[in-house]
Amino acid sequence: MNGTVSGTRLRKELGKQLPAHRISVSDSGRYVQVEADSAQDVCYVVSVASREAAPVFPVPCLGRIPPVDGWHIRLSLSRLSAITDFSPDSGLVCVQCGTGMQRLSDWLAEKGFALGVHPEQSCEMELWEFMLSAASNSFGPRFGFKRDQVLSLSAVLPNGRLFRNSVSPARSTGPDFSLPLLHSAGRFGLPLEIYLRIHPLPAQRVFLTFALDDLPAAVERTWEVASAATPELIEIGVNRLAPGGLPQRFVLVELWGEGKALSVRKELVRKLLGDVARPSEVPYEMLLAFEKTYRFVEGQTRHVTLSRDSLKDLVEGLPPGGGPVTLRIRGFVDGLVSVTAGCNDEAECAILPSEESAPSGSRESRRILDAAAGMLDGSGVFMRLPEMWGGRG
Amino acid sequence: MERGRLRDELKKLLGPGRISFAPQDIVTYSSDMYPATQIDKLGKMLPQVSPAAICFPEDAAEVQLLVRFCSQERVPVVPCGAGSGVCGGTLPPEGAVVIDLKRMDRILRFDPKAGIIEVEPGIIGERLEDWLNSKGFTLGHFPSSIACSTVGGYVACRSAGQYSSRYGKIEDMTVGLSVILGDGNQLDLGILGGGNRRDPMLAVILGSEGTLGIVTQVALRVEPLPELVDFSGFAFVDIEDGIACMRRLLRAGLRPTVLRLYDPLDSLIAGMHSTTASGEDVHRAASKLSGLKGLLAGALTDLNEAGIAVALLRPSMLNRIAELLPARCMMIIGVQGDKASVARQWDEVRSIAQACRGEDLGPEPGYHWFKRRYAVSYKQSRIFAAGAFVDTLETATTWDNLVPMYRAVLKAMGKEVFLMAHFSHAYREGCSIYFTFAGYRPTSRAAHSIYKRAWREGIEAVTRYSGTVSHHHGVGVLKRWAMGRECPGGIELFSAFKKIMDPERVMNPGKVYNLD
Ligand SMILES: Cc1cc2nc3c(=O)[nH]c(=O)nc-3n(C[C@H](O)[C@H](O)[C@H](O)COP(=O)(O)OP(=O)(O)OC[C@H]3O[C@@H](n4cnc5c(N)ncnc54)[C@H](O)[C@@H]3O)c2cc1C
Ligand SMILES: Cc1cc2nc3c(=O)[nH]c(=O)nc-3n(C[C@H](O)[C@H](O)[C@H](O)COP(=O)(O)OP(=O)(O)OC[C@H]3O[C@@H](n4cnc5c(N)ncnc54)[C@H](O)[C@@H]3O)c2cc1C
């Protein structure tokens, strides 16, 4: 990244294909902001950025654009907000990347469908940010992790080329590059359009909340809940900053269904958690809206994937009576949980597993991913995207 | 490197008996089950290019030694499992070193509590499954080639077995891999590298067909054997009803062990006791078709070798006649679990099938399929024996696209070859279509030409409906040209990974993506 390109030049190059009213320049911020109207626009902007070695940041809602030396491009994707395909028979919806997650959820609900993950409402997050940041989603054993919601996608690569895979439930056509795309916080490219799996809304949804006294015991029992009752959503919260009246340690369970089958599952959850948790009166939505209650601090938040054993070690290692950390434990899918952990300073953070020690991939796996992303993105267009959500650049 | 010197150097690296330059081996390893190479054989043509040596390493350290050497000397390396691939994935470039992995066939670790087994890549699928069965477990991976294919080949090609609707494809079972990369370094992924099954790099190695490195160890998820697996047959008035039934089963959350819907012709060829809607045996009904039509229908239903060649010269006519065959569409369904759960599943299956106008034919057709489930693929040799060729195009798409894509492919390929299909490997969002096609021309040159045209037309039809150009056979050299349609931009990502993992580009050159 040479950082020598000027705002004037960027504006001129971008203006060759984009109308002037969608390009604005901030001299004080040293960036050019572009509103993209189509996938082609995005590809063009990124190809200019790549040629001119200017970093590109889509305009986030949850994340924050890090300080940049020299000029950069801010890309607004909000106009790419169409729902381009909806197939109830196949259980799929195709959505452009600038679509607001809440809007999408509302739209689907009107048609009687829901996503397999809950978008949260801390801000009107767009699909691209929802997919790339680890911060904002809730899920459970029934529908899997966020990446399990994706059937196929298109993306713009750091050189401005378009990537797309076939719209198929499975393929044997070489490596599946959608995984590096979704697991690199954008370094391999920005998703432009995604086919997401959707599920018919059930006749009834049951929300159960429990306050916990014995966290390690409750964690162990939650694995049993996950396999026996396959809840649609399951989450354990450890919230040292919980405002008055909210439990500091709790379990949330959401079940979909109807009639007897649903009652049986509900009773099963209650029975399994009965001796390690107390039913709580606190509304589910209030506990779920973690942004408002957990208050994770930027730069002091870690995202790790833990196996059952390493989760056990973590919770058993927490100091009695609360401790300094905030944990959001979600998933319980395939013997794994996704943990978002917050702490105040280095000393407090020491009891948390580091992203280095508990990643999905091995150290070598991450080395190769980093090197390949660097190889693909010679001009560093997307290299700093992870920093938007506190990750390493 | 000059062939003689290369062979001398290789001899220094591996002990005696672990390397072959024998002409019969050189010829054998010059092709795999890619039908284009079989067409050459029909024309008595020997392979145009040949490898310099076939190596048989016995552990990962030997693989590493070989790959390091080849990378230094820039000699192409072709990993080979059992050579059952049907896309030319193991076709060697001239002077390549073929690394046959079948001697690396040990079971390294089995953890029944965690449900994980770790094996070397050269183990044959059937041997692994038998071993697991003896411990009360199953991998759940049953490709038709189970007796002649390896675990390394499965992960390299993202293979699918007959029970995939229940157990998933091999990529869903793989939780760890060790790989010797093209630069000679070892890469441990997923649980074999201290990570977990969600390691994003697993998805890069799975399906890479030996182009990035050689898989030397595989960790797989296994499950306890079910108490009971039970099969049944159903007949549907047409393909639309059968597909509606499959879709509704999957969307209702059922995961049948087996779910295979045959189009009318495939129902016949697969040797099923198919009846017409009025209950008459379809062979008898076919024989009532008059004149030439009757003759051709007879040749087809009996797979009469002499008839095949004559019939295949006029594929359009044959396809039209096939349309006239009065057969219904057969579906084989299998479910598993304990007795109570199997009974519950059958109740649900039957009520959905009935709602789709499906007739329950009872267990007989199901068990008939089960008995012959591996035999059908080997019928293909009779077609080659008749001087004709046969191949399969396996694709997948979403439920809404399925019938239009099926019809489009029939129409597109039907000008060149005779074809039929079945629908299997079902998911909540869609399923796979497996087209079997056969063609004939008196010379191998002419045969090659219609073979190529048929593929081109078929793939174009598939990609018009956004389907995948391969659901489980892989790309090899056969479908490489279609990767630009299948995955625009994929080559950019592939090149980036290739530069990091195989900088000298020695690993299985020219497969999957063409970098030249
Ligand atoms: C700054 C940043 C860096 C990331 N780096 C990686 C990475 O190196 N490897 C990786 O697998 N994913 C990483 N991710 C996560 C990934 O890009 C997204 O989570 C993506 O949405 C994957 O979908 P999913 O459904 O699997 O995600 P989720 O369901 O949210 O979780 C997928 C898994 O990735 C883990 N994860 C989430 N965020 C991070 C993070 N910041 N760092 C490390 N692990 C995380 C989670 O713990 C989880 O188990 C990163 C995300 C961010 C914001
Ligand atoms: C009659 C018949 C029926 C078939 N039925 C099915 C079926 O039901 N389902 C299905 O999925 N396939 C089927 N196939 C295709 C074939 O069996 C599969 O593609 C199988 O995965 C190939 O395994 P193999 O060991 O024979 O691999 P090979 O043919 O030896 O190799 C296939 C590819 O994998 C690479 N490779 C092999 N081993 C390694 C390794 N250790 N590391 C890196 N790369 C490696 C090779 O270089 C090559 O590119 C069938 C084939 C035949 C002939």
mmCIF file of C-alpha atoms in Angstrom, chain A residues 89, chain B residues 236-248 261-264 328-329 331 355-358 399-400 402-407 410 423:
data_model
loop_
_atom_site.group_PDB
_atom_site.id
_atom_site.type_symbol
_atom_site.label_atom_id
_atom_site.label_comp_id
_atom_site.label_asym_id
_atom_site.label_seq_id
_atom_site.Cartn_x
_atom_site.Cartn_y
_atom_site.Cartn_z
ATOM 1 C CA ASP A 89 -40.503 -24.373 -2.079
ATOM 2 C CA PHE B 236 -45.342 -42.189 -9.075
ATOM 3 C CA VAL B 237 -47.394 -41.190 -12.070
ATOM 4 C CA ASP B 238 -44.701 -38.817 -13.287
ATOM 5 C CA ILE B 239 -41.448 -37.121 -12.374
ATOM 6 C CA GLU B 240 -43.212 -34.008 -11.072
ATOM 7 C CA ASP B 241 -45.141 -35.980 -8.466
ATOM 8 C CA GLY B 242 -42.064 -37.923 -7.426
ATOM 9 C CA ILE B 243 -40.041 -34.767 -6.974
ATOM 10 C CA ALA B 244 -42.827 -33.100 -5.042
ATOM 11 C CA CYS B 245 -42.771 -36.087 -2.706
ATOM 12 C CA MET B 246 -38.992 -35.905 -2.217
ATOM 13 C CA ARG B 247 -39.171 -32.196 -1.526
ATOM 14 C CA ARG B 248 -41.982 -32.542 0.963
ATOM 15 C CA LEU B 261 -36.396 -41.379 -7.792
ATOM 16 C CA TYR B 262 -35.839 -42.951 -11.211
ATOM 17 C CA ASP B 263 -37.224 -41.519 -14.385
ATOM 18 C CA PRO B 264 -39.258 -44.078 -16.368
ATOM 19 C CA ARG B 328 -44.125 -44.978 -14.057
ATOM 20 C CA CYS B 329 -41.377 -43.422 -11.952
ATOM 21 C CA MET B 331 -38.769 -44.315 -5.932
ATOM 22 C CA ALA B 355 -50.563 -36.909 -0.945
ATOM 23 C CA CYS B 356 -48.316 -36.916 -4.046
ATOM 24 C CA ARG B 357 -50.285 -39.747 -5.706
ATOM 25 C CA GLY B 358 -47.553 -42.248 -4.924
ATOM 26 C CA TRP B 399 -36.180 -27.806 -5.942
ATOM 27 C CA ASP B 400 -37.759 -25.130 -8.146
ATOM 28 C CA LEU B 402 -35.096 -29.304 -10.841
ATOM 29 C CA VAL B 403 -37.763 -30.298 -13.373
ATOM 30 C CA PRO B 404 -36.996 -27.525 -15.868
ATOM 31 C CA MET B 405 -33.302 -28.373 -15.670
ATOM 32 C CA TYR B 406 -33.984 -32.087 -16.086
ATOM 33 C CA ARG B 407 -36.037 -31.446 -19.216
ATOM 34 C CA LEU B 410 -32.676 -34.262 -21.824
ATOM 35 C CA PHE B 423 -32.809 -38.041 -8.660
#
